[in-house]
Every structure is written in C-alpha cells, then in structure tokens.
Amino acid sequence: MDIFVDILSGMTALADPYVIAFMVGGFLVGTFFGAMPGLTSVLAIALLLPITYTIDVVPALVMCASIFMAGMYSGSITATTINIPGAPSSVMTAIEGNALMKRGFGANALGHAALGSMIGGAIGAVLLMAFMPVAAEVSLLIRTPGKFSLVLFALVVIVIVDKDNIAKGFVATLLGVMIATVGIDVLQPIPRFNFGTETLVEGIDIMPLVIGAFAISEVLMQSENWKDNLSSTLEKAKGLKIRRRDFLPPRSEIREIGLLTYLRSSFIGYGIGILPGAGGSMAAFVSYAVARSSSRKPQEYGNGSREGIAAAETGNNAMCGGAFVPMLMFGIPGDPTTAIVLGVLVINGLQPGPRLLENQAELLGPMLGSLFFSALILIPLTLWLFGPWFIKIVSIPKGLLYTGIAVVALVGSYVATYSTFQMSLAALFGILAYFMRRQNYSTVSMLLGFILGPDLEEYLRRSLSLNDGNPMVFVTNPDSLFFLALTALFVWAILIRKPRRGRTVHDAQDAE
C-alpha cells in the first residue's frame, strides 16, 4: 500500500508545465510515427534517445511512456482509412475498420478505435499501478512449456478463426513461420537457411514483412482500379464534410458492444503484456478472437465489426501497461519499446527490480501517470482535433497518395534496418503478398506466423532439452495444460459448436 501511495504522490509531477510539454510532445511524435507505415514508436523513442541525456529523468520517462501509448493507438488511423496498418498490432483493426470506411463509416470506425484504445490504455495503466508486484509473481509461474502452449494457442486460433479458409490460413501461417527461421538459430549462434549469403545471416526483420505485406501489396491492389483523375478527386475533397461529432460512437453501439467486451479485452491485453516478448500483436489478436467466439453477431466479423475494432484496440493498448511489469520488476522488456525505456532507466542509474519500486516510486509515478493520462485524455483529444484530417487522407488523389506511401514505406523499411537488402525484401514481400491476396490467402496469418514462429520454436526446443526430449512435459505442467485446454476450447467454440439461436443470419442468407 505504501508503494501505491508513493506512486500516486509521484504523479503530482505531471502538474509541472515543463513535464506536460514533454508528455504532449511525445504523444504527437508517437502519433505521427505510429500512423506512418514503416515508422514505429520504437523508432521514435530510439531517435529521441539522445535527448534523454540532456534532460531530467522524469520528463524523459514521461515522454517515452506517451510515445509508447500514442504509437500503439495511432496505427489504427491508416489501418482504417487506407487499409495499411501503421503498426503490426493494428492488423485486426485494418480488417474491420477499413470495411467500415468503404461503407462510409470511417469516422465511426476511428471513434470506436479511439474509445477502445482509451479504455484499454487507461485500465492497463491502472492495473499496472495496482497489481504490478502480484502480476510479476504470476508471470513467473508460467514456465517454458506453458509459454510454448500459449504461443501454440495463438497460432491455432489464427488458423481456425476464418472457418471458410482454414487450409489457406494454415498455409499462410506456416509460410510466416518458415520465413522467420531464416538467419541465426534461436538457441545456437549458427546461421541457417541463408543460402550461402552473408546478407541473410542477420535474418529477416519484421519491418520489411509488415511494409511489404500491407503497404506495398495495398499499392499494387489499388493500382488495378486507379480511375480517379486529379480534378474529380479534388472536387470530392471539397465536398467532403466531416463533423467532429461523427467521431463520437453512438451510445446504442457502445451498449451493443458491451462493457464485458471492453473489460475482458483489457484484462487479456494486460495479461499478455506481462509475458516477455508477447507484444501488442498477440494481445490484439487474442482479444479479437475471444470477442468473435462469444459474439452475438459473428457474421459481421470481416465485414466491418465495431465489436472487433473495440476488442482489438482495447487489447493492444492495455498491453502497454502489462509490458512494463517484467521490465520494471526483473529488467526483462515485455516488447521492443520497453527495451528502449529500460535503456533510459539504466542511463539514469536506475536498476530494475523490487527495490526500484520501494526506493524510486516518486520517479516511476510520473511515467505511469503519463500512460494513464495519454490514454484517457490525449487519445480522444487528438481524434477530436485532427480526426477530420485523418479521414481526408482518402480524398488525396490515389496516384499521389499511394505513390507517396510506397516511397515512405520503402524509406521507412531502410530507416528501421539501415539495410538496402531489407528494403529490397520489402518490395519482394509486397509482390508475394499481392498474389496471395489475389488468391484469398491471408497476409495477416503470414505476419502473425512470422511474429510468433521464433517463440514457438524456442520454447519447444527449450522445453524438450530441459526434459530429456520427453514431450509429456507439455501435459504434466499445469500452466501448459491450461493453455492446451484453452486451445481445445476455442477449437470447439469456433469450429464445432453450433451457432447461438440456431443458424446465424449469414447461414440463413446462404440457404436462401
């Protein structure tokens, strides 16, 4: 209780205009970097890291926290408006948000994304402050076999979530896992699948795959129907009137989504954030999958589900709070952004651990408060001020817009890796993803397979090596058994269980 009081008292530093300026400035920088394909909050903090040498530790940590929250939220902006996720964690939002955008409900989709981000981010920050010591102990109970089963659960759900294309989903996910195996072995310093070239020894970075699979492939898809000329598009832009109140989700839609969806997704995101390396992508997808499996309108998913947007955005922003738990308690970053924040702590002579909470709570309080207020105030305020300009992205002539996106995306892939080879891979993956999308293969499944594949392999091999190759370890460990049972439950709920109230509306229409 004393630690909690010290954290709350430390939050009073946020009343300082100097600290507020860093919080707001960091949020705006994070919003820009998060919304631009190829530019992430990780890159934003990395580029601003030299500034932390010249300022006090409190504004430095406050700025990092606000960039983190802004980067997680703002990926939904371009995901909704032009179907290009600004960050990997916004992939599920692109599926539902862009479908609504095409039907003329872009402002409504952005409103639901902001509301979910606000609720998830605020609840995640509160849970971080309230249960950080307890959550850290619980995360230690999940051992290596349990982590393998958790990743396996996520991959199985990725494959089966689209019941009509399970085979194609499996192929796409497997392709992502295969691409991730290129480079240095996850357990031994031995290169593999590099085809005798040194350029592949370093492996394939996530940014070329994200940029290629979503930005470049979208440019190629859009090039098939570039029929707008400049004058007609500008006329459309002049007539496009977006009222700020259009971004406010109606209470009837919020009630339909339900408080349970927001709370459940918040706890899922926070819990996944506690697991080192899980990240916002897994938090968004698991939250999305759980919401879909329990939805009263599963037929809307994939066609513009507001519930899907709310679940995914609530989950990935709640992850921000959870990701700080292993970093502050054990010095184990929960994701790449907190890895850089850990560097800021070390630069300023702060060593993570339980004593950090006891002795330096007044320094951590402003950072945790920045997470909370960035979610609760700055996310809705940013949408209210800049929302109409977000929507008008689509009024830019397509030739100019997507050419610019292609250039920025390729430059972003270079800036993220400083490798012309990785930049070339972004173009190659874009062509591959274009043909995959033409044949209805999911690029989302490929990306998630790429992200989770290395963890799956590492936890599998570690578990077997620690138990003399005995696979029974996965059914004798309680934590692993729990996630395996959860996997079976989802397979039953998604593939076997009959839809609620007889047939769904979608099935009824097919029968007609």
Short mmCIF file of C-alpha atoms in Angstrom, two decimals:
data_model
loop_
_atom_site.label_atom_id
_atom_site.label_comp_id
_atom_site.label_asym_id
_atom_site.label_seq_id
_atom_site.Cartn_x
_atom_site.Cartn_y
_atom_site.Cartn_z
CA MET A 1 0.00 0.00 0.00
CA ASP A 2 2.90 2.36 0.78
CA ILE A 3 4.34 1.82 -2.70
CA PHE A 4 0.96 2.62 -4.27
CA VAL A 5 0.71 5.85 -2.25
CA ASP A 6 4.26 6.82 -3.29
CA ILE A 7 3.40 6.25 -6.96
CA LEU A 8 0.29 8.42 -6.66
CA SER A 9 2.24 11.18 -4.94
CA GLY A 10 4.89 10.98 -7.67
CA MET A 11 2.19 11.61 -10.28
CA THR A 12 1.89 15.18 -8.99
CA ALA A 13 4.95 15.93 -11.12
CA LEU A 14 2.60 15.85 -14.11
CA ALA A 15 1.21 19.19 -12.92
CA ASP A 16 4.50 20.82 -13.98
CA PRO A 17 4.01 22.57 -17.37
CA TYR A 18 7.55 21.53 -18.36
CA VAL A 19 6.71 17.84 -17.83
CA ILE A 20 3.30 18.26 -19.53
CA ALA A 21 5.05 19.69 -22.59
CA PHE A 22 7.18 16.56 -22.91
CA MET A 23 4.13 14.33 -22.45
CA VAL A 24 2.10 16.13 -25.14
CA GLY A 25 5.08 16.50 -27.47
CA GLY A 26 5.95 12.83 -27.08
CA PHE A 27 2.35 11.85 -27.80
CA LEU A 28 2.24 13.88 -31.02
CA VAL A 29 5.56 12.41 -32.16
CA GLY A 30 4.32 8.91 -31.31
CA THR A 31 1.07 9.52 -33.21
CA PHE A 32 2.95 10.54 -36.34
CA PHE A 33 5.43 7.66 -36.20
CA GLY A 34 2.74 5.12 -35.33
CA ALA A 35 0.46 6.17 -38.17
CA MET A 36 3.14 6.15 -40.87
CA PRO A 37 3.78 2.66 -42.31
CA GLY A 38 7.35 1.65 -41.55
CA LEU A 39 7.78 4.17 -38.73
CA THR A 40 7.04 2.84 -35.24
CA SER A 41 7.07 4.08 -31.66
CA VAL A 42 10.25 2.04 -31.19
CA LEU A 43 11.96 4.10 -33.88
CA ALA A 44 10.56 7.33 -32.41
CA ILE A 45 11.98 6.63 -28.95
CA ALA A 46 15.26 5.41 -30.45
CA LEU A 47 15.65 8.64 -32.46
CA LEU A 48 14.82 10.76 -29.40
CA LEU A 49 17.06 8.73 -27.09
CA PRO A 50 19.95 11.25 -27.30
CA ILE A 51 17.61 13.91 -25.89
CA THR A 52 17.26 11.88 -22.68
CA TYR A 53 20.93 12.54 -21.95
CA THR A 54 20.28 16.26 -21.69
CA ILE A 55 17.03 16.35 -19.70
CA ASP A 56 15.92 15.17 -16.27
CA VAL A 57 14.87 11.53 -15.83
CA VAL A 58 11.21 12.40 -15.06
CA PRO A 59 10.37 14.20 -18.36
CA ALA A 60 12.42 11.58 -20.24
CA LEU A 61 10.35 8.70 -18.83
CA VAL A 62 7.11 10.66 -19.26
CA MET A 63 7.94 11.29 -22.92
CA CYS A 64 8.79 7.63 -23.55
CA ALA A 65 5.52 6.44 -21.96
CA SER A 66 3.39 8.85 -24.00
CA ILE A 67 5.17 7.85 -27.24
CA PHE A 68 4.50 4.19 -26.42
CA MET A 69 0.78 4.74 -25.89
CA ALA A 70 0.43 7.02 -28.93
CA GLY A 71 2.27 4.62 -31.21
CA MET A 72 0.03 1.74 -30.17
CA TYR A 73 -3.15 3.77 -30.80
CA SER A 74 -2.22 5.63 -33.97
CA GLY A 75 -1.55 2.50 -36.02
CA SER A 76 -5.35 2.26 -36.28
CA ILE A 77 -5.55 5.55 -38.22
CA THR A 78 -4.06 4.41 -41.53
CA ALA A 79 -5.30 0.87 -40.87
CA THR A 80 -8.84 2.24 -41.02
CA THR A 81 -8.53 4.93 -43.66
CA ILE A 82 -6.32 3.25 -46.29
CA ASN A 83 -6.10 -0.38 -45.08
CA ILE A 84 -2.39 -0.08 -44.22
CA PRO A 85 -1.68 -0.72 -40.52
CA GLY A 86 0.73 1.80 -39.09
CA ALA A 87 1.89 -0.91 -36.68
CA PRO A 88 1.65 -4.74 -36.63
CA SER A 89 -0.73 -4.55 -33.65
CA SER A 90 -3.33 -2.79 -35.84
CA VAL A 91 -3.69 -5.61 -38.36
CA MET A 92 -7.05 -6.77 -36.98
CA THR A 93 -8.30 -3.18 -36.89
CA ALA A 94 -7.49 -2.85 -40.60
CA ILE A 95 -9.76 -5.79 -41.42
CA GLU A 96 -12.80 -4.32 -39.69
CA GLY A 97 -12.07 -0.59 -39.79
CA ASN A 98 -11.35 -0.36 -43.50
CA ALA A 99 -14.51 -2.35 -44.28
CA LEU A 100 -16.49 0.32 -42.41
CA MET A 101 -14.50 3.05 -44.16
CA LYS A 102 -15.52 1.70 -47.56
CA ARG A 103 -19.17 1.83 -46.46
CA GLY A 104 -18.87 5.48 -45.42
CA PHE A 105 -18.43 4.93 -41.68
CA GLY A 106 -14.75 5.86 -41.41
CA ALA A 107 -15.30 8.46 -38.70
CA ASN A 108 -17.38 5.99 -36.71
CA ALA A 109 -14.65 3.32 -37.04
CA LEU A 110 -11.96 5.75 -35.87
CA GLY A 111 -14.20 6.73 -32.96
CA HIS A 112 -14.58 3.12 -31.82
CA ALA A 113 -10.82 2.56 -32.22
CA ALA A 114 -10.08 5.63 -30.09
CA LEU A 115 -12.66 4.65 -27.47
CA GLY A 116 -11.26 1.12 -27.21
CA SER A 117 -7.71 2.49 -27.05
CA MET A 118 -8.72 4.96 -24.36
CA ILE A 119 -10.45 2.35 -22.19
CA GLY A 120 -7.78 -0.32 -22.69
CA GLY A 121 -4.88 2.06 -22.13
CA ALA A 122 -6.40 3.59 -19.01
CA ILE A 123 -7.36 0.22 -17.47
CA GLY A 124 -3.94 -1.21 -18.34
CA ALA A 125 -2.23 1.70 -16.59
CA VAL A 126 -4.45 1.33 -13.51
CA LEU A 127 -3.79 -2.42 -13.37
CA LEU A 128 -0.07 -1.73 -13.72
CA MET A 129 -0.08 0.59 -10.72
CA ALA A 130 -2.37 -1.57 -8.61
CA PHE A 131 -1.13 -5.09 -9.27
CA MET A 132 2.43 -4.82 -10.53
CA PRO A 133 4.05 -6.86 -7.72
CA VAL A 134 1.34 -9.55 -7.83
CA ALA A 135 1.33 -9.72 -11.64
CA ALA A 136 5.10 -10.16 -11.69
CA GLU A 137 4.84 -13.18 -9.38
CA VAL A 138 2.08 -14.74 -11.50
CA SER A 139 4.10 -14.29 -14.70
CA LEU A 140 6.94 -16.24 -13.11
CA LEU A 141 4.59 -19.21 -12.63
CA ILE A 142 4.29 -19.60 -16.42
CA ARG A 143 7.32 -21.68 -17.28
CA THR A 144 8.78 -22.55 -20.66
CA PRO A 145 6.30 -25.37 -21.52
CA GLY A 146 3.43 -23.03 -20.64
CA LYS A 147 4.82 -20.32 -22.89
CA PHE A 148 5.02 -22.82 -25.76
CA SER A 149 1.39 -23.81 -25.24
CA LEU A 150 0.37 -20.14 -25.10
CA VAL A 151 2.04 -19.42 -28.46
CA LEU A 152 0.58 -22.63 -29.91
CA PHE A 153 -2.85 -21.49 -28.74
CA ALA A 154 -2.41 -18.18 -30.56
CA LEU A 155 -1.28 -19.88 -33.79
CA VAL A 156 -4.13 -22.41 -33.75
CA VAL A 157 -6.68 -19.63 -33.27
CA ILE A 158 -5.07 -17.68 -36.14
CA VAL A 159 -5.66 -20.65 -38.46
CA ILE A 160 -9.20 -21.54 -37.42
CA VAL A 161 -10.65 -18.05 -36.92
CA ASP A 162 -11.65 -17.94 -40.62
CA LYS A 163 -13.71 -21.13 -40.81
CA ASP A 164 -14.18 -20.90 -44.57
CA ASN A 165 -10.44 -20.77 -45.37
CA ILE A 166 -8.74 -22.96 -42.78
CA ALA A 167 -6.43 -24.64 -45.32
CA LYS A 168 -5.30 -21.32 -46.79
CA GLY A 169 -4.92 -19.86 -43.31
CA PHE A 170 -2.72 -22.80 -42.33
CA VAL A 171 -0.54 -22.38 -45.43
CA ALA A 172 -0.16 -18.63 -44.87
CA THR A 173 0.69 -19.08 -41.18
CA LEU A 174 3.18 -21.82 -41.98
CA LEU A 175 4.78 -19.59 -44.61
CA GLY A 176 5.26 -16.87 -41.98
CA VAL A 177 6.83 -19.36 -39.57
CA MET A 178 9.17 -20.58 -42.34
CA ILE A 179 10.30 -17.05 -43.23
CA ALA A 180 11.11 -16.43 -39.57
CA THR A 181 13.54 -19.37 -39.49
CA VAL A 182 15.97 -17.61 -41.86
CA GLY A 183 19.08 -16.33 -40.09
CA ILE A 184 20.73 -17.18 -36.80
CA ASP A 185 19.31 -20.15 -34.91
CA VAL A 186 17.17 -19.10 -31.94
CA LEU A 187 19.24 -21.14 -29.46
CA GLN A 188 22.66 -21.56 -31.06
CA PRO A 189 24.87 -18.97 -32.84
CA ILE A 190 24.66 -20.91 -36.10
CA PRO A 191 23.28 -19.45 -39.36
CA ARG A 192 20.63 -21.44 -41.18
CA PHE A 193 18.73 -21.14 -44.46
CA ASN A 194 20.97 -18.26 -45.55
CA PHE A 195 21.74 -19.96 -48.90
CA GLY A 196 25.43 -19.20 -48.50
CA THR A 197 24.97 -15.41 -48.42
CA GLU A 198 26.09 -13.17 -45.57
CA THR A 199 23.17 -10.80 -46.07
CA LEU A 200 20.68 -13.42 -44.84
CA VAL A 201 22.73 -14.37 -41.77
CA GLU A 202 21.18 -11.47 -39.85
CA GLY A 203 17.73 -12.85 -40.65
CA ILE A 204 14.66 -11.06 -41.98
CA ASP A 205 13.46 -8.07 -39.99
CA ILE A 206 9.77 -7.66 -39.20
CA MET A 207 9.51 -4.20 -40.78
CA PRO A 208 10.15 -5.31 -44.40
CA LEU A 209 7.50 -8.00 -43.99
CA VAL A 210 4.95 -5.61 -42.46
CA ILE A 211 5.62 -2.94 -45.08
CA GLY A 212 5.60 -5.40 -47.96
CA ALA A 213 2.57 -7.40 -46.85
CA PHE A 214 0.39 -4.38 -46.17
CA ALA A 215 1.79 -1.18 -47.69
CA ILE A 216 3.34 -2.37 -50.96
CA SER A 217 0.68 -5.02 -51.62
CA GLU A 218 -2.06 -2.45 -51.00
CA VAL A 219 -0.43 -0.11 -53.50
CA LEU A 220 -0.42 -2.92 -56.07
CA MET A 221 -4.05 -3.83 -55.28
CA GLN A 222 -5.14 -0.22 -55.62
CA SER A 223 -3.24 0.19 -58.90
CA GLU A 224 -5.78 -2.12 -60.52
CA ASN A 225 -8.52 0.48 -60.26
CA TRP A 226 -6.91 3.90 -60.29
CA LYS A 227 -9.66 5.57 -62.28
CA ASP A 228 -9.81 8.87 -60.41
CA ASN A 229 -8.32 11.86 -62.12
CA LEU A 230 -6.92 14.77 -60.16
CA SER A 231 -9.74 17.25 -60.77
CA SER A 232 -12.59 14.91 -59.84
CA THR A 233 -10.80 13.83 -56.66
CA LEU A 234 -10.20 17.41 -55.61
CA GLU A 235 -13.89 18.15 -56.17
CA LYS A 236 -14.73 15.24 -53.89
CA ALA A 237 -12.34 16.58 -51.28
CA LYS A 238 -14.06 19.98 -51.33
CA GLY A 239 -17.44 18.39 -50.79
CA LEU A 240 -16.26 16.07 -48.03
CA LYS A 241 -17.71 17.40 -44.78
CA ILE A 242 -16.83 15.57 -41.59
CA ARG A 243 -18.32 16.82 -38.37
CA ARG A 244 -16.38 16.23 -35.18
CA ARG A 245 -19.42 14.69 -33.55
CA ASP A 246 -19.29 11.95 -36.22
CA PHE A 247 -16.29 10.56 -34.34
CA LEU A 248 -18.38 10.01 -31.20
CA PRO A 249 -19.68 6.41 -31.20
CA PRO A 250 -23.45 6.32 -30.53
CA ARG A 251 -24.41 5.00 -27.10
CA SER A 252 -26.51 2.30 -28.76
CA GLU A 253 -23.40 0.87 -30.46
CA ILE A 254 -21.39 1.04 -27.24
CA ARG A 255 -24.17 -0.80 -25.40
CA GLU A 256 -24.25 -3.40 -28.17
CA ILE A 257 -20.51 -3.98 -27.84
CA GLY A 258 -20.99 -4.27 -24.11
CA LEU A 259 -18.95 -3.40 -21.04
CA LEU A 260 -17.86 -7.03 -20.80
CA THR A 261 -16.02 -6.83 -24.14
CA TYR A 262 -14.03 -3.79 -23.02
CA LEU A 263 -13.17 -5.23 -19.62
CA ARG A 264 -12.36 -8.70 -20.93
CA SER A 265 -10.12 -7.33 -23.69
CA SER A 266 -8.38 -5.04 -21.20
CA PHE A 267 -7.52 -7.91 -18.88
CA ILE A 268 -6.44 -10.12 -21.81
CA GLY A 269 -4.18 -7.37 -23.17
CA TYR A 270 -2.69 -6.61 -19.76
CA GLY A 271 -2.09 -10.30 -19.05
CA ILE A 272 -0.40 -10.89 -22.40
CA GLY A 273 1.69 -7.75 -21.93
CA ILE A 274 3.16 -9.23 -18.76
CA LEU A 275 4.62 -12.12 -20.78
CA PRO A 276 8.01 -11.02 -22.16
CA GLY A 277 8.03 -10.83 -25.94
CA ALA A 278 4.28 -11.37 -26.43
CA GLY A 279 3.61 -7.83 -27.67
CA GLY A 280 0.63 -5.88 -28.97
CA SER A 281 0.02 -8.13 -31.98
CA MET A 282 -0.77 -11.16 -29.82
CA ALA A 283 -2.83 -9.04 -27.40
CA ALA A 284 -4.92 -7.61 -30.24
CA PHE A 285 -5.45 -10.94 -31.94
CA VAL A 286 -6.35 -12.94 -28.84
CA SER A 287 -8.76 -10.21 -27.71
CA TYR A 288 -10.28 -10.13 -31.21
CA ALA A 289 -10.59 -13.94 -31.36
CA VAL A 290 -12.19 -14.17 -27.91
CA ALA A 291 -14.69 -11.43 -28.82
CA ARG A 292 -15.54 -13.17 -32.08
CA SER A 293 -16.05 -16.57 -30.45
CA SER A 294 -18.51 -15.12 -27.94
CA SER A 295 -20.17 -12.56 -30.23
CA ARG A 296 -23.89 -12.50 -30.88
CA LYS A 297 -23.12 -11.30 -34.43
CA PRO A 298 -20.12 -13.33 -35.63
CA GLN A 299 -21.22 -12.83 -39.24
CA GLU A 300 -20.20 -9.16 -39.02
CA TYR A 301 -16.55 -10.05 -38.41
CA GLY A 302 -14.50 -9.47 -41.54
CA ASN A 303 -17.22 -7.17 -42.91
CA GLY A 304 -16.87 -4.21 -40.57
CA SER A 305 -17.47 -5.30 -36.98
CA ARG A 306 -17.38 -2.46 -34.47
CA GLU A 307 -17.09 -5.05 -31.71
CA GLY A 308 -13.97 -6.43 -33.43
CA ILE A 309 -12.39 -2.97 -33.58
CA ALA A 310 -13.19 -2.34 -29.92
CA ALA A 311 -11.77 -5.69 -28.77
CA ALA A 312 -8.54 -5.43 -30.79
CA GLU A 313 -7.78 -1.81 -29.87
CA THR A 314 -8.69 -2.29 -26.21
CA GLY A 315 -6.43 -5.34 -26.01
CA ASN A 316 -3.35 -3.88 -27.69
CA ASN A 317 -3.44 -0.64 -25.68
CA ALA A 318 -3.98 -2.48 -22.39
CA MET A 319 -0.84 -4.42 -23.28
CA CYS A 320 1.18 -1.21 -22.77
CA GLY A 321 0.57 -1.36 -19.02
CA GLY A 322 1.38 -5.05 -18.78
CA ALA A 323 4.61 -4.71 -20.78
CA PHE A 324 6.11 -2.51 -18.04
CA VAL A 325 5.71 -5.22 -15.36
CA PRO A 326 8.58 -7.56 -16.35
CA MET A 327 10.75 -4.59 -17.32
CA LEU A 328 10.40 -2.76 -14.01
CA MET A 329 10.37 -5.85 -11.79
CA PHE A 330 13.03 -8.03 -13.45
CA GLY A 331 14.72 -5.92 -16.13
CA ILE A 332 13.11 -8.14 -18.80
CA PRO A 333 11.50 -5.96 -21.52
CA GLY A 334 7.99 -7.01 -22.47
CA ASP A 335 8.41 -5.66 -26.00
CA PRO A 336 10.93 -3.63 -28.09
CA THR A 337 9.62 -0.26 -26.84
CA THR A 338 10.08 -1.15 -23.17
CA ALA A 339 13.56 -2.43 -24.08
CA ILE A 340 14.48 1.14 -25.05
CA VAL A 341 12.75 2.52 -21.94
CA LEU A 342 14.90 0.10 -19.94
CA GLY A 343 17.92 1.75 -21.57
CA VAL A 344 16.65 5.16 -20.42
CA LEU A 345 16.39 3.83 -16.85
CA VAL A 346 19.91 2.40 -16.94
CA ILE A 347 21.32 5.59 -18.48
CA ASN A 348 19.96 7.48 -15.48
CA GLY A 349 21.36 4.99 -12.97
CA LEU A 350 18.08 3.23 -12.13
CA GLN A 351 18.30 -0.55 -11.82
CA PRO A 352 15.03 -2.51 -12.35
CA GLY A 353 13.86 -4.74 -9.53
CA PRO A 354 11.56 -4.80 -6.49
CA ARG A 355 13.75 -2.22 -4.75
CA LEU A 356 13.17 0.20 -7.63
CA LEU A 357 9.52 0.39 -6.56
CA GLU A 358 10.46 0.83 -2.92
CA ASN A 359 13.16 3.46 -3.38
CA GLN A 360 12.29 5.31 -6.60
CA ALA A 361 8.48 5.28 -6.71
CA GLU A 362 8.45 9.08 -6.99
CA LEU A 363 10.33 8.78 -10.31
CA LEU A 364 8.15 5.98 -11.68
CA GLY A 365 4.89 7.68 -10.69
CA PRO A 366 5.04 10.35 -13.44
CA MET A 367 5.83 7.71 -16.07
CA LEU A 368 2.89 5.52 -15.03
CA GLY A 369 0.70 8.61 -14.83
CA SER A 370 1.76 9.54 -18.36
CA LEU A 371 0.49 6.16 -19.61
CA PHE A 372 -2.85 6.76 -17.88
CA PHE A 373 -3.42 10.37 -18.97
CA SER A 374 -2.15 9.73 -22.52
CA ALA A 375 -4.85 7.09 -22.87
CA LEU A 376 -7.64 8.86 -21.01
CA ILE A 377 -7.16 12.41 -22.32
CA LEU A 378 -4.72 12.67 -25.23
CA ILE A 379 -6.17 9.84 -27.38
CA PRO A 380 -9.72 11.27 -27.56
CA LEU A 381 -8.38 14.84 -27.71
CA THR A 382 -6.14 14.00 -30.68
CA LEU A 383 -9.02 12.41 -32.57
CA TRP A 384 -11.28 15.38 -31.77
CA LEU A 385 -8.72 17.90 -33.05
CA PHE A 386 -7.25 16.04 -36.02
CA GLY A 387 -9.92 13.45 -36.89
CA PRO A 388 -11.30 15.29 -39.95
CA TRP A 389 -7.79 15.42 -41.42
CA PHE A 390 -7.35 11.70 -40.78
CA ILE A 391 -10.47 10.97 -42.81
CA LYS A 392 -9.44 13.28 -45.64
CA ILE A 393 -6.41 11.11 -46.34
CA VAL A 394 -8.68 9.19 -48.72
CA SER A 395 -9.53 12.38 -50.63
CA ILE A 396 -5.91 12.71 -51.80
CA PRO A 397 -5.59 11.53 -55.43
CA LYS A 398 -4.91 7.82 -55.34
CA GLY A 399 -1.94 8.00 -57.66
CA LEU A 400 -0.29 10.65 -55.50
CA LEU A 401 -1.30 9.05 -52.19
CA TYR A 402 -0.19 5.50 -52.88
CA THR A 403 2.97 6.55 -54.71
CA GLY A 404 3.88 8.60 -51.66
CA ILE A 405 3.02 5.70 -49.38
CA ALA A 406 5.23 3.35 -51.38
CA VAL A 407 8.17 5.77 -51.18
CA VAL A 408 7.69 6.48 -47.45
CA ALA A 409 7.22 2.78 -46.71
CA LEU A 410 10.40 1.75 -48.52
CA VAL A 411 12.35 4.56 -46.89
CA GLY A 412 10.85 3.53 -43.56
CA SER A 413 12.00 -0.04 -44.05
CA TYR A 414 15.51 1.27 -44.70
CA VAL A 415 15.46 3.59 -41.68
CA ALA A 416 14.25 0.73 -39.46
CA THR A 417 17.09 -1.60 -40.52
CA TYR A 418 19.68 0.60 -42.32
CA SER A 419 19.92 -2.17 -44.90
CA THR A 420 19.25 -1.81 -48.62
CA PHE A 421 18.80 -5.58 -48.75
CA GLN A 422 15.97 -5.45 -46.20
CA MET A 423 14.43 -2.60 -48.19
CA SER A 424 14.55 -4.82 -51.28
CA LEU A 425 12.89 -7.59 -49.28
CA ALA A 426 10.01 -5.20 -48.50
CA ALA A 427 9.35 -4.87 -52.24
CA LEU A 428 9.67 -8.64 -52.72
CA PHE A 429 7.25 -9.40 -49.88
CA GLY A 430 4.87 -6.82 -51.34
CA ILE A 431 4.72 -8.69 -54.64
CA LEU A 432 4.30 -12.02 -52.82
CA ALA A 433 1.50 -10.61 -50.64
CA TYR A 434 -0.20 -9.13 -53.70
CA PHE A 435 -0.54 -12.54 -55.34
CA MET A 436 -1.55 -14.08 -52.00
CA ARG A 437 -4.37 -11.57 -51.62
CA ARG A 438 -5.47 -12.19 -55.18
CA GLN A 439 -5.89 -15.89 -54.27
CA ASN A 440 -7.56 -15.12 -50.91
CA TYR A 441 -4.61 -16.17 -48.74
CA SER A 442 -4.41 -14.19 -45.50
CA THR A 443 -1.40 -11.89 -45.19
CA VAL A 444 -2.45 -11.33 -41.58
CA SER A 445 -1.89 -15.03 -40.85
CA MET A 446 1.51 -14.87 -42.54
CA LEU A 447 2.57 -11.89 -40.43
CA LEU A 448 1.39 -13.41 -37.15
CA GLY A 449 3.12 -16.68 -38.03
CA PHE A 450 6.32 -14.71 -38.60
CA ILE A 451 5.98 -12.91 -35.26
CA LEU A 452 5.11 -15.96 -33.16
CA GLY A 453 7.14 -18.61 -35.00
CA PRO A 454 10.51 -17.92 -33.30
CA ASP A 455 8.88 -18.02 -29.85
CA LEU A 456 7.16 -21.29 -30.69
CA GLU A 457 10.43 -22.89 -31.77
CA GLU A 458 12.45 -21.53 -28.86
CA TYR A 459 10.00 -22.61 -26.16
CA LEU A 460 9.52 -26.03 -27.80
CA ARG A 461 13.22 -26.77 -28.01
CA ARG A 462 13.98 -25.42 -24.54
CA SER A 463 11.18 -27.47 -23.01
CA LEU A 464 12.34 -30.69 -24.67
CA SER A 465 16.01 -30.10 -23.91
CA LEU A 466 15.28 -29.50 -20.23
CA ASN A 467 13.24 -32.71 -20.03
CA ASP A 468 15.43 -35.15 -21.99
CA GLY A 469 13.23 -34.90 -25.08
CA ASN A 470 10.11 -36.08 -23.25
CA PRO A 471 7.03 -34.43 -24.85
CA MET A 472 4.88 -35.36 -21.85
CA VAL A 473 6.21 -32.24 -20.18
CA PHE A 474 3.52 -30.27 -22.03
CA VAL A 475 0.67 -32.19 -20.38
CA THR A 476 2.21 -32.60 -16.93
CA ASN A 477 2.86 -28.90 -16.29
CA PRO A 478 -0.33 -27.19 -15.02
CA ASP A 479 0.32 -23.92 -16.86
CA SER A 480 0.94 -25.72 -20.16
CA LEU A 481 -2.08 -27.96 -19.64
CA PHE A 482 -4.24 -24.89 -19.03
CA PHE A 483 -3.32 -23.32 -22.39
CA LEU A 484 -3.72 -26.63 -24.22
CA ALA A 485 -7.20 -26.99 -22.72
CA LEU A 486 -7.92 -23.40 -23.76
CA THR A 487 -6.84 -24.27 -27.30
CA ALA A 488 -9.23 -27.22 -27.36
CA LEU A 489 -12.00 -25.00 -26.01
CA PHE A 490 -11.51 -22.48 -28.82
CA VAL A 491 -11.45 -25.22 -31.47
CA TRP A 492 -14.76 -26.43 -30.09
CA ALA A 493 -16.24 -22.93 -29.80
CA ILE A 494 -15.22 -21.81 -33.31
CA LEU A 495 -15.43 -24.99 -35.38
CA ILE A 496 -17.72 -27.47 -33.61
CA ARG A 497 -20.24 -25.58 -31.50
CA LYS A 498 -23.48 -24.75 -33.25
CA PRO A 499 -24.21 -21.03 -33.58
CA ARG A 500 -26.33 -19.45 -30.91
CA ARG A 501 -30.06 -19.27 -31.60
CA GLY A 502 -29.94 -21.85 -34.34
CA ARG A 503 -28.45 -20.56 -37.55
CA THR A 504 -26.77 -17.23 -38.00
CA VAL A 505 -28.13 -14.59 -40.31
CA HIS A 506 -25.27 -15.34 -42.70
CA ASP A 507 -26.20 -19.02 -42.86
CA ALA A 508 -29.84 -18.15 -43.42
CA GLN A 509 -28.94 -15.92 -46.34
CA ASP A 510 -26.82 -18.67 -47.86
CA ALA A 511 -29.72 -21.10 -47.58
CA GLU A 512 -31.97 -18.70 -49.44
#
